[in-house]
Amino acid sequence: MGRAGMLAKRSDLMSKVSLFIPCAVDVVMVSVGEATVRLLARLGFDLQYHEEQTCCGQPTITAGHIDLAKKAARRFISIFEQDEVIVSPSGSCVSTIRNEYPRLFADEPKWQERAQELGQRVYELSEFLVDVAGIKDVDAHYNGKLAYHKSCHILRALGIDRQPQTLLENIHGAELVPMQLAHECCGFGGQFSVKYPYISEAIVRDKVKNFLASEADLLVLSDPGCLLNIRGYLHRHHPGRQVKHLAEVLAGSI
């Protein structure tokens, strides 16, 4: 069954949502997790949270530690595979589960099948709201101009572009303004920013330059890694300017 068919099949179950809160959000960007909970609860979803959940394994995959990555993936699959709908505020983590898990288990057919089945039920937040729940207006309010940064994993690995912008366009009082090169990387790239800090900072500097040129009051994005990187640069060089996760903006006035 294709992904579209699976979405239709689950339409009667979408009120039950299992939360996947990535480790970076749980430890460093708590407000993103809290906003995700407030938003989904306000919209009437029945939320479930597995306290035993841990990292999806993305850092170990990018570092090349395949055995450790498989261990993390098996744990993740075992915890979540009974859930019908899993929602996360991290596109890069969703991409890891949906795209990387099946590749990890290419030589283990049974685990690969379990990974593929789970991947069909894991959604990035805006993807879930717009494509699954059919919600385009969450009754959020913001008086000012918004610019949107198109995070790499969300745009390229998941093909998500229209969904977050649709939600932003429907925020009451807000104006979504274009930003030059919104689709280009912010320079984070996980370990890339650690191994190549000077290149990473040059890239994020250009991203912030384009944000400032857009004359937007707030930069919005949908991935915690980008948030961590851009927020850090703004804090050091433009402390008066703000960047927030999509969940924070959508839940902020609720």
PDB file of N, CA, C and O in Angstrom, residues 20-25 29 32 36 56 58 87-97 122-127 151 153-154 158 160 222-226 245 247:
ATOM      1  N   PHE A  20       7.287  11.845  19.519  1.00  0.00           N
ATOM      2  CA  PHE A  20       8.714  11.547  19.479  1.00  0.00           C
ATOM      3  C   PHE A  20       9.442  12.874  19.677  1.00  0.00           C
ATOM      4  O   PHE A  20       9.489  13.708  18.788  1.00  0.00           O
ATOM      5  N   ILE A  21       9.983  13.068  20.873  1.00  0.00           N
ATOM      6  CA  ILE A  21      10.705  14.288  21.212  1.00  0.00           C
ATOM      7  C   ILE A  21      12.199  13.975  21.160  1.00  0.00           C
ATOM      8  O   ILE A  21      12.719  13.268  22.015  1.00  0.00           O
ATOM      9  N   PRO A  22      12.910  14.465  20.159  1.00  0.00           N
ATOM     10  CA  PRO A  22      14.336  14.144  19.983  1.00  0.00           C
ATOM     11  C   PRO A  22      15.169  14.545  21.189  1.00  0.00           C
ATOM     12  O   PRO A  22      14.808  15.448  21.956  1.00  0.00           O
ATOM     13  N   CYS A  23      16.315  13.896  21.344  1.00  0.00           N
ATOM     14  CA  CYS A  23      17.157  14.120  22.522  1.00  0.00           C
ATOM     15  C   CYS A  23      17.623  15.566  22.627  1.00  0.00           C
ATOM     16  O   CYS A  23      17.689  16.128  23.722  1.00  0.00           O
ATOM     17  N   ALA A  24      17.954  16.200  21.499  1.00  0.00           N
ATOM     18  CA  ALA A  24      18.409  17.595  21.537  1.00  0.00           C
ATOM     19  C   ALA A  24      17.313  18.511  22.059  1.00  0.00           C
ATOM     20  O   ALA A  24      17.586  19.480  22.770  1.00  0.00           O
ATOM     21  N   VAL A  25      16.067  18.215  21.700  1.00  0.00           N
ATOM     22  CA  VAL A  25      14.941  19.006  22.193  1.00  0.00           C
ATOM     23  C   VAL A  25      14.729  18.737  23.671  1.00  0.00           C
ATOM     24  O   VAL A  25      14.528  19.659  24.476  1.00  0.00           O
ATOM     25  N   MET A  29      16.648  22.160  23.967  1.00  0.00           N
ATOM     26  CA  MET A  29      15.607  23.071  23.473  1.00  0.00           C
ATOM     27  C   MET A  29      14.239  22.647  23.987  1.00  0.00           C
ATOM     28  O   MET A  29      13.329  22.316  23.222  1.00  0.00           O
ATOM     29  N   VAL A  32      10.766  23.867  22.660  1.00  0.00           N
ATOM     30  CA  VAL A  32      10.231  23.319  21.411  1.00  0.00           C
ATOM     31  C   VAL A  32       9.331  22.120  21.708  1.00  0.00           C
ATOM     32  O   VAL A  32       8.244  21.983  21.144  1.00  0.00           O
ATOM     33  N   THR A  36       5.248  21.907  21.179  1.00  0.00           N
ATOM     34  CA  THR A  36       4.647  20.833  20.391  1.00  0.00           C
ATOM     35  C   THR A  36       3.488  20.198  21.151  1.00  0.00           C
ATOM     36  O   THR A  36       2.417  19.952  20.592  1.00  0.00           O
ATOM     37  N   CYS A  56      17.340   8.690  18.287  1.00  0.00           N
ATOM     38  CA  CYS A  56      17.018   7.845  17.133  1.00  0.00           C
ATOM     39  C   CYS A  56      18.263   7.236  16.496  1.00  0.00           C
ATOM     40  O   CYS A  56      18.172   6.329  15.679  1.00  0.00           O
ATOM     41  N   GLN A  58      20.722   9.205  14.920  1.00  0.00           N
ATOM     42  CA  GLN A  58      21.245  10.031  13.830  1.00  0.00           C
ATOM     43  C   GLN A  58      22.723  10.390  14.010  1.00  0.00           C
ATOM     44  O   GLN A  58      23.508  10.258  13.056  1.00  0.00           O
ATOM     45  N   VAL A  87       4.563  11.610  15.813  1.00  0.00           N
ATOM     46  CA  VAL A  87       4.816  12.969  15.338  1.00  0.00           C
ATOM     47  C   VAL A  87       6.026  13.546  16.057  1.00  0.00           C
ATOM     48  O   VAL A  87       6.170  13.384  17.279  1.00  0.00           O
ATOM     49  N   SER A  88       6.876  14.233  15.300  1.00  0.00           N
ATOM     50  CA  SER A  88       8.088  14.815  15.868  1.00  0.00           C
ATOM     51  C   SER A  88       8.320  16.227  15.337  1.00  0.00           C
ATOM     52  O   SER A  88       8.041  16.508  14.169  1.00  0.00           O
ATOM     53  N   PRO A  89       8.873  17.116  16.172  1.00  0.00           N
ATOM     54  CA  PRO A  89       9.213  18.460  15.707  1.00  0.00           C
ATOM     55  C   PRO A  89      10.599  18.531  15.071  1.00  0.00           C
ATOM     56  O   PRO A  89      11.156  19.618  14.927  1.00  0.00           O
ATOM     57  N   SER A  90      11.160  17.388  14.687  1.00  0.00           N
ATOM     58  CA  SER A  90      12.486  17.356  14.083  1.00  0.00           C
ATOM     59  C   SER A  90      12.465  16.615  12.757  1.00  0.00           C
ATOM     60  O   SER A  90      12.360  15.383  12.724  1.00  0.00           O
ATOM     61  N   GLY A  91      12.578  17.360  11.664  1.00  0.00           N
ATOM     62  CA  GLY A  91      12.579  16.728  10.346  1.00  0.00           C
ATOM     63  C   GLY A  91      13.779  15.838  10.119  1.00  0.00           C
ATOM     64  O   GLY A  91      13.681  14.798   9.466  1.00  0.00           O
ATOM     65  N   SER A  92      14.944  16.217  10.647  1.00  0.00           N
ATOM     66  CA  SER A  92      16.136  15.401  10.439  1.00  0.00           C
ATOM     67  C   SER A  92      16.007  14.051  11.126  1.00  0.00           C
ATOM     68  O   SER A  92      16.465  13.028  10.598  1.00  0.00           O
ATOM     69  N   CYS A  93      15.365  14.024  12.288  1.00  0.00           N
ATOM     70  CA  CYS A  93      15.159  12.749  12.982  1.00  0.00           C
ATOM     71  C   CYS A  93      14.126  11.893  12.253  1.00  0.00           C
ATOM     72  O   CYS A  93      14.271  10.677  12.159  1.00  0.00           O
ATOM     73  N   VAL A  94      13.078  12.539  11.742  1.00  0.00           N
ATOM     74  CA  VAL A  94      12.080  11.810  10.957  1.00  0.00           C
ATOM     75  C   VAL A  94      12.741  11.219   9.709  1.00  0.00           C
ATOM     76  O   VAL A  94      12.489  10.075   9.338  1.00  0.00           O
ATOM     77  N   SER A  95      13.618  11.980   9.080  1.00  0.00           N
ATOM     78  CA  SER A  95      14.332  11.481   7.911  1.00  0.00           C
ATOM     79  C   SER A  95      15.210  10.290   8.258  1.00  0.00           C
ATOM     80  O   SER A  95      15.326   9.332   7.483  1.00  0.00           O
ATOM     81  N   THR A  96      15.828  10.335   9.427  1.00  0.00           N
ATOM     82  CA  THR A  96      16.661   9.216   9.870  1.00  0.00           C
ATOM     83  C   THR A  96      15.844   7.934   9.946  1.00  0.00           C
ATOM     84  O   THR A  96      16.258   6.884   9.455  1.00  0.00           O
ATOM     85  N   ILE A  97      14.670   8.035  10.541  1.00  0.00           N
ATOM     86  CA  ILE A  97      13.819   6.850  10.707  1.00  0.00           C
ATOM     87  C   ILE A  97      13.270   6.385   9.366  1.00  0.00           C
ATOM     88  O   ILE A  97      13.315   5.193   9.034  1.00  0.00           O
ATOM     89  N   VAL A 122       5.673   7.701  10.800  1.00  0.00           N
ATOM     90  CA  VAL A 122       6.385   8.767  11.502  1.00  0.00           C
ATOM     91  C   VAL A 122       6.314  10.048  10.669  1.00  0.00           C
ATOM     92  O   VAL A 122       6.662  10.037   9.487  1.00  0.00           O
ATOM     93  N   TYR A 123       5.878  11.147  11.282  1.00  0.00           N
ATOM     94  CA  TYR A 123       5.667  12.392  10.554  1.00  0.00           C
ATOM     95  C   TYR A 123       6.353  13.576  11.225  1.00  0.00           C
ATOM     96  O   TYR A 123       6.373  13.682  12.460  1.00  0.00           O
ATOM     97  N   GLU A 124       6.862  14.471  10.399  1.00  0.00           N
ATOM     98  CA  GLU A 124       7.312  15.774  10.876  1.00  0.00           C
ATOM     99  C   GLU A 124       6.060  16.574  11.212  1.00  0.00           C
ATOM    100  O   GLU A 124       5.003  16.376  10.613  1.00  0.00           O
ATOM    101  N   LEU A 125       6.159  17.492  12.161  1.00  0.00           N
ATOM    102  CA  LEU A 125       4.995  18.185  12.714  1.00  0.00           C
ATOM    103  C   LEU A 125       4.125  18.852  11.657  1.00  0.00           C
ATOM    104  O   LEU A 125       2.907  18.630  11.615  1.00  0.00           O
ATOM    105  N   SER A 126       4.703  19.683  10.798  1.00  0.00           N
ATOM    106  CA  SER A 126       3.889  20.391   9.803  1.00  0.00           C
ATOM    107  C   SER A 126       3.304  19.431   8.776  1.00  0.00           C
ATOM    108  O   SER A 126       2.184  19.622   8.298  1.00  0.00           O
ATOM    109  N   GLU A 127       4.045  18.394   8.449  1.00  0.00           N
ATOM    110  CA  GLU A 127       3.567  17.364   7.524  1.00  0.00           C
ATOM    111  C   GLU A 127       2.328  16.685   8.096  1.00  0.00           C
ATOM    112  O   GLU A 127       1.339  16.464   7.383  1.00  0.00           O
ATOM    113  N   SER A 151      14.993  24.105   6.060  1.00  0.00           N
ATOM    114  CA  SER A 151      16.036  23.202   6.546  1.00  0.00           C
ATOM    115  C   SER A 151      16.302  22.072   5.553  1.00  0.00           C
ATOM    116  O   SER A 151      15.382  21.560   4.917  1.00  0.00           O
ATOM    117  N   HIS A 153      17.223  18.769   5.660  1.00  0.00           N
ATOM    118  CA  HIS A 153      16.585  17.454   5.763  1.00  0.00           C
ATOM    119  C   HIS A 153      15.096  17.530   5.454  1.00  0.00           C
ATOM    120  O   HIS A 153      14.535  16.644   4.811  1.00  0.00           O
ATOM    121  N   ILE A 154      14.448  18.585   5.926  1.00  0.00           N
ATOM    122  CA  ILE A 154      13.013  18.714   5.713  1.00  0.00           C
ATOM    123  C   ILE A 154      12.700  18.926   4.241  1.00  0.00           C
ATOM    124  O   ILE A 154      11.810  18.283   3.674  1.00  0.00           O
ATOM    125  N   LEU A 158      12.878  14.922   2.969  1.00  0.00           N
ATOM    126  CA  LEU A 158      11.465  14.604   3.184  1.00  0.00           C
ATOM    127  C   LEU A 158      10.548  15.235   2.145  1.00  0.00           C
ATOM    128  O   LEU A 158       9.380  14.872   2.049  1.00  0.00           O
ATOM    129  N   ILE A 160       9.387  18.262   2.184  1.00  0.00           N
ATOM    130  CA  ILE A 160       8.405  19.104   2.864  1.00  0.00           C
ATOM    131  C   ILE A 160       8.775  20.565   2.649  1.00  0.00           C
ATOM    132  O   ILE A 160       9.844  21.019   3.063  1.00  0.00           O
ATOM    133  N   SER A 222      11.974  24.666  11.071  1.00  0.00           N
ATOM    134  CA  SER A 222      11.297  23.456  11.557  1.00  0.00           C
ATOM    135  C   SER A 222      12.244  22.358  12.027  1.00  0.00           C
ATOM    136  O   SER A 222      11.814  21.227  12.209  1.00  0.00           O
ATOM    137  N   ASP A 223      13.513  22.687  12.222  1.00  0.00           N
ATOM    138  CA  ASP A 223      14.448  21.642  12.648  1.00  0.00           C
ATOM    139  C   ASP A 223      15.312  22.137  13.812  1.00  0.00           C
ATOM    140  O   ASP A 223      15.883  23.230  13.736  1.00  0.00           O
ATOM    141  N   PRO A 224      15.420  21.363  14.881  1.00  0.00           N
ATOM    142  CA  PRO A 224      16.174  21.790  16.068  1.00  0.00           C
ATOM    143  C   PRO A 224      17.647  22.077  15.797  1.00  0.00           C
ATOM    144  O   PRO A 224      18.218  22.991  16.403  1.00  0.00           O
ATOM    145  N   GLY A 225      18.287  21.324  14.894  1.00  0.00           N
ATOM    146  CA  GLY A 225      19.695  21.560  14.605  1.00  0.00           C
ATOM    147  C   GLY A 225      19.927  22.942  14.030  1.00  0.00           C
ATOM    148  O   GLY A 225      20.845  23.666  14.445  1.00  0.00           O
ATOM    149  N   CYS A 226      19.097  23.324  13.074  1.00  0.00           N
ATOM    150  CA  CYS A 226      19.188  24.663  12.483  1.00  0.00           C
ATOM    151  C   CYS A 226      18.897  25.724  13.533  1.00  0.00           C
ATOM    152  O   CYS A 226      19.538  26.781  13.556  1.00  0.00           O
ATOM    153  N   HIS A 245      11.413  27.985  16.516  1.00  0.00           N
ATOM    154  CA  HIS A 245      10.896  26.789  15.861  1.00  0.00           C
ATOM    155  C   HIS A 245       9.429  27.023  15.500  1.00  0.00           C
ATOM    156  O   HIS A 245       8.710  27.761  16.178  1.00  0.00           O
ATOM    157  N   ALA A 247       6.896  25.175  15.870  1.00  0.00           N
ATOM    158  CA  ALA A 247       5.986  24.801  16.962  1.00  0.00           C
ATOM    159  C   ALA A 247       5.836  25.929  17.975  1.00  0.00           C
ATOM    160  O   ALA A 247       4.733  26.174  18.478  1.00  0.00           O
TER     161      ALA A 247
END
